[in-house]
């Protein structure tokens, strides 16, 4: 069993940056893919970024060039660096982990509780 805890969310002005962290405890986290998803009020959950156990990454076009995902397996932590934030990036951001995860939420076995990101104009 893997427990995930996100942190780093908050209120930021448009154009600003935030770095989210996802810290894992238990399980074989270093061998799992980790994904970040977000959900805005009234909208479906949306894939943001994924990183494989060995560091391969993927981001959709909507965030490519602005969001970057990285991991430190020694610290059981995955980061999401978010730059040039826009109002439409406002959402609750979740990290997820699993051996077969990639860009779809049903591929992941473990989820954090989420952290709120609010971008003001």
PDB file of C-alpha atoms in Angstrom:
ATOM      1  CA  UNK A   1       0.000   0.000   0.000  1.00  0.00           C
ATOM      2  CA  UNK A   2       1.279   3.443  -0.974  1.00  0.00           C
ATOM      3  CA  UNK A   3       0.187   6.662   0.708  1.00  0.00           C
ATOM      4  CA  UNK A   4       0.595   9.886  -1.258  1.00  0.00           C
ATOM      5  CA  UNK A   5       0.565  13.401   0.158  1.00  0.00           C
ATOM      6  CA  UNK A   6       0.587  16.476  -2.061  1.00  0.00           C
ATOM      7  CA  UNK A   7       1.740  19.915  -0.992  1.00  0.00           C
ATOM      8  CA  UNK A   8       2.780  23.224  -2.488  1.00  0.00           C
ATOM      9  CA  UNK A   9      -0.532  24.514  -3.742  1.00  0.00           C
ATOM     10  CA  UNK A  10      -1.768  28.001  -3.048  1.00  0.00           C
ATOM     11  CA  UNK A  11      -2.796  31.318  -4.535  1.00  0.00           C
ATOM     12  CA  UNK A  12      -0.592  32.818  -7.235  1.00  0.00           C
ATOM     13  CA  UNK A  13      -0.964  35.592  -9.759  1.00  0.00           C
ATOM     14  CA  UNK A  14      -1.164  34.827 -13.447  1.00  0.00           C
ATOM     15  CA  UNK A  15       2.313  34.470 -14.868  1.00  0.00           C
ATOM     16  CA  UNK A  16       3.692  33.193 -11.603  1.00  0.00           C
ATOM     17  CA  UNK A  17       5.084  29.802 -10.619  1.00  0.00           C
ATOM     18  CA  UNK A  18       4.414  27.072  -8.098  1.00  0.00           C
ATOM     19  CA  UNK A  19       6.110  23.788  -7.352  1.00  0.00           C
ATOM     20  CA  UNK A  20       3.962  20.942  -6.151  1.00  0.00           C
ATOM     21  CA  UNK A  21       5.376  17.985  -4.274  1.00  0.00           C
ATOM     22  CA  UNK A  22       4.028  14.467  -3.942  1.00  0.00           C
ATOM     23  CA  UNK A  23       5.611  12.483  -1.133  1.00  0.00           C
ATOM     24  CA  UNK A  24       5.038   8.750  -0.927  1.00  0.00           C
ATOM     25  CA  UNK A  25       5.266   6.327   1.952  1.00  0.00           C
ATOM     26  CA  UNK A  26       5.057   2.552   1.816  1.00  0.00           C
ATOM     27  CA  UNK A  27       5.132   0.258  -1.170  1.00  0.00           C
ATOM     28  CA  UNK A  28       7.548   0.165  -4.092  1.00  0.00           C
ATOM     29  CA  UNK A  29       7.178   3.812  -5.070  1.00  0.00           C
ATOM     30  CA  UNK A  30      10.530   3.979  -6.833  1.00  0.00           C
ATOM     31  CA  UNK A  31       9.307   1.354  -9.284  1.00  0.00           C
ATOM     32  CA  UNK A  32       5.990   3.085 -10.030  1.00  0.00           C
ATOM     33  CA  UNK A  33       4.973   5.619 -12.599  1.00  0.00           C
ATOM     34  CA  UNK A  34       3.573   8.801 -11.106  1.00  0.00           C
ATOM     35  CA  UNK A  35       1.040  11.080 -12.692  1.00  0.00           C
ATOM     36  CA  UNK A  36      -0.378  14.483 -11.924  1.00  0.00           C
ATOM     37  CA  UNK A  37      -4.006  15.221 -12.681  1.00  0.00           C
ATOM     38  CA  UNK A  38      -6.191  18.214 -11.992  1.00  0.00           C
ATOM     39  CA  UNK A  39      -9.885  18.849 -11.609  1.00  0.00           C
ATOM     40  CA  UNK A  40     -11.574  22.210 -11.804  1.00  0.00           C
ATOM     41  CA  UNK A  41     -15.106  22.779 -10.474  1.00  0.00           C
ATOM     42  CA  UNK A  42     -17.682  21.353 -12.827  1.00  0.00           C
ATOM     43  CA  UNK A  43     -15.075  19.754 -15.077  1.00  0.00           C
ATOM     44  CA  UNK A  44     -13.717  16.269 -15.548  1.00  0.00           C
ATOM     45  CA  UNK A  45     -10.381  15.263 -14.137  1.00  0.00           C
ATOM     46  CA  UNK A  46      -7.607  16.125 -16.587  1.00  0.00           C
ATOM     47  CA  UNK A  47      -4.170  14.584 -17.095  1.00  0.00           C
ATOM     48  CA  UNK A  48      -1.297  17.020 -16.530  1.00  0.00           C
ATOM     49  CA  UNK A  49       1.979  15.094 -16.541  1.00  0.00           C
ATOM     50  CA  UNK A  50       3.482  11.668 -15.939  1.00  0.00           C
ATOM     51  CA  UNK A  51       6.915  10.308 -15.126  1.00  0.00           C
ATOM     52  CA  UNK A  52       7.983   6.684 -15.396  1.00  0.00           C
ATOM     53  CA  UNK A  53       9.963   4.901 -12.741  1.00  0.00           C
ATOM     54  CA  UNK A  54      13.165   5.535 -14.725  1.00  0.00           C
ATOM     55  CA  UNK A  55      12.505   9.194 -15.505  1.00  0.00           C
ATOM     56  CA  UNK A  56      10.703   9.223 -18.827  1.00  0.00           C
ATOM     57  CA  UNK A  57       8.142  12.011 -18.972  1.00  0.00           C
ATOM     58  CA  UNK A  58       5.043  13.001 -20.894  1.00  0.00           C
ATOM     59  CA  UNK A  59       2.934  16.151 -20.810  1.00  0.00           C
ATOM     60  CA  UNK A  60      -0.047  17.083 -22.919  1.00  0.00           C
ATOM     61  CA  UNK A  61       0.111  20.041 -25.280  1.00  0.00           C
ATOM     62  CA  UNK A  62      -1.918  22.215 -22.899  1.00  0.00           C
ATOM     63  CA  UNK A  63       0.946  22.404 -20.387  1.00  0.00           C
ATOM     64  CA  UNK A  64       4.009  21.504 -22.435  1.00  0.00           C
ATOM     65  CA  UNK A  65       6.675  24.170 -22.129  1.00  0.00           C
ATOM     66  CA  UNK A  66       5.158  25.459 -18.875  1.00  0.00           C
ATOM     67  CA  UNK A  67       4.908  22.422 -16.561  1.00  0.00           C
ATOM     68  CA  UNK A  68       7.765  20.076 -15.771  1.00  0.00           C
ATOM     69  CA  UNK A  69       7.688  16.821 -13.825  1.00  0.00           C
ATOM     70  CA  UNK A  70      10.641  15.277 -12.028  1.00  0.00           C
ATOM     71  CA  UNK A  71      11.292  12.748  -9.316  1.00  0.00           C
ATOM     72  CA  UNK A  72      13.747  12.015  -6.535  1.00  0.00           C
ATOM     73  CA  UNK A  73      13.417   8.330  -5.762  1.00  0.00           C
ATOM     74  CA  UNK A  74      15.815   8.604  -2.830  1.00  0.00           C
ATOM     75  CA  UNK A  75      13.264  10.910  -1.186  1.00  0.00           C
ATOM     76  CA  UNK A  76      10.164   9.143  -2.523  1.00  0.00           C
ATOM     77  CA  UNK A  77       9.079  12.457  -4.004  1.00  0.00           C
ATOM     78  CA  UNK A  78       7.756  13.645  -7.346  1.00  0.00           C
ATOM     79  CA  UNK A  79       7.631  17.327  -8.227  1.00  0.00           C
ATOM     80  CA  UNK A  80       5.485  19.331 -10.609  1.00  0.00           C
ATOM     81  CA  UNK A  81       7.053  22.664 -11.497  1.00  0.00           C
ATOM     82  CA  UNK A  82       4.411  24.975 -12.925  1.00  0.00           C
ATOM     83  CA  UNK A  83       5.509  28.161 -14.669  1.00  0.00           C
ATOM     84  CA  UNK A  84       3.658  30.901 -16.541  1.00  0.00           C
ATOM     85  CA  UNK A  85       0.469  29.972 -14.739  1.00  0.00           C
ATOM     86  CA  UNK A  86      -2.854  30.952 -16.254  1.00  0.00           C
ATOM     87  CA  UNK A  87      -6.287  31.384 -14.700  1.00  0.00           C
ATOM     88  CA  UNK A  88      -7.412  28.220 -16.464  1.00  0.00           C
ATOM     89  CA  UNK A  89      -4.798  26.262 -14.486  1.00  0.00           C
ATOM     90  CA  UNK A  90      -6.921  26.795 -11.372  1.00  0.00           C
ATOM     91  CA  UNK A  91      -7.912  23.374 -10.026  1.00  0.00           C
ATOM     92  CA  UNK A  92      -7.288  20.790  -7.372  1.00  0.00           C
ATOM     93  CA  UNK A  93      -4.126  18.936  -8.334  1.00  0.00           C
ATOM     94  CA  UNK A  94      -3.743  15.250  -7.504  1.00  0.00           C
ATOM     95  CA  UNK A  95      -0.795  12.916  -7.764  1.00  0.00           C
ATOM     96  CA  UNK A  96      -1.265   9.236  -8.456  1.00  0.00           C
ATOM     97  CA  UNK A  97       1.058   6.231  -8.541  1.00  0.00           C
ATOM     98  CA  UNK A  98       1.007   2.735  -9.926  1.00  0.00           C
ATOM     99  CA  UNK A  99       3.052   0.193 -11.823  1.00  0.00           C
ATOM    100  CA  UNK A 100       1.107   0.668 -15.060  1.00  0.00           C
ATOM    101  CA  UNK A 101       0.120   4.314 -14.895  1.00  0.00           C
ATOM    102  CA  UNK A 102       0.581   6.805 -17.682  1.00  0.00           C
ATOM    103  CA  UNK A 103      -1.896   9.372 -19.026  1.00  0.00           C
ATOM    104  CA  UNK A 104      -5.238   7.915 -17.933  1.00  0.00           C
ATOM    105  CA  UNK A 105      -6.564   8.089 -14.404  1.00  0.00           C
ATOM    106  CA  UNK A 106      -7.865   4.523 -14.378  1.00  0.00           C
ATOM    107  CA  UNK A 107      -4.301   3.287 -14.903  1.00  0.00           C
ATOM    108  CA  UNK A 108      -3.294   4.359 -11.406  1.00  0.00           C
ATOM    109  CA  UNK A 109      -3.753   2.448  -8.153  1.00  0.00           C
ATOM    110  CA  UNK A 110      -2.972   5.062  -5.500  1.00  0.00           C
ATOM    111  CA  UNK A 111      -4.098   8.676  -5.154  1.00  0.00           C
ATOM    112  CA  UNK A 112      -3.336  11.596  -2.905  1.00  0.00           C
ATOM    113  CA  UNK A 113      -5.915  13.882  -1.341  1.00  0.00           C
ATOM    114  CA  UNK A 114      -5.142  16.803  -3.649  1.00  0.00           C
ATOM    115  CA  UNK A 115      -3.834  20.336  -3.258  1.00  0.00           C
ATOM    116  CA  UNK A 116      -5.640  23.476  -4.405  1.00  0.00           C
ATOM    117  CA  UNK A 117      -4.007  25.764  -6.948  1.00  0.00           C
ATOM    118  CA  UNK A 118      -5.702  29.100  -7.575  1.00  0.00           C
ATOM    119  CA  UNK A 119      -4.418  31.499 -10.214  1.00  0.00           C
ATOM    120  CA  UNK A 120      -5.688  35.056 -10.031  1.00  0.00           C
ATOM    121  CA  UNK A 121      -5.615  37.623 -12.806  1.00  0.00           C
TER     122      UNK A 121
END
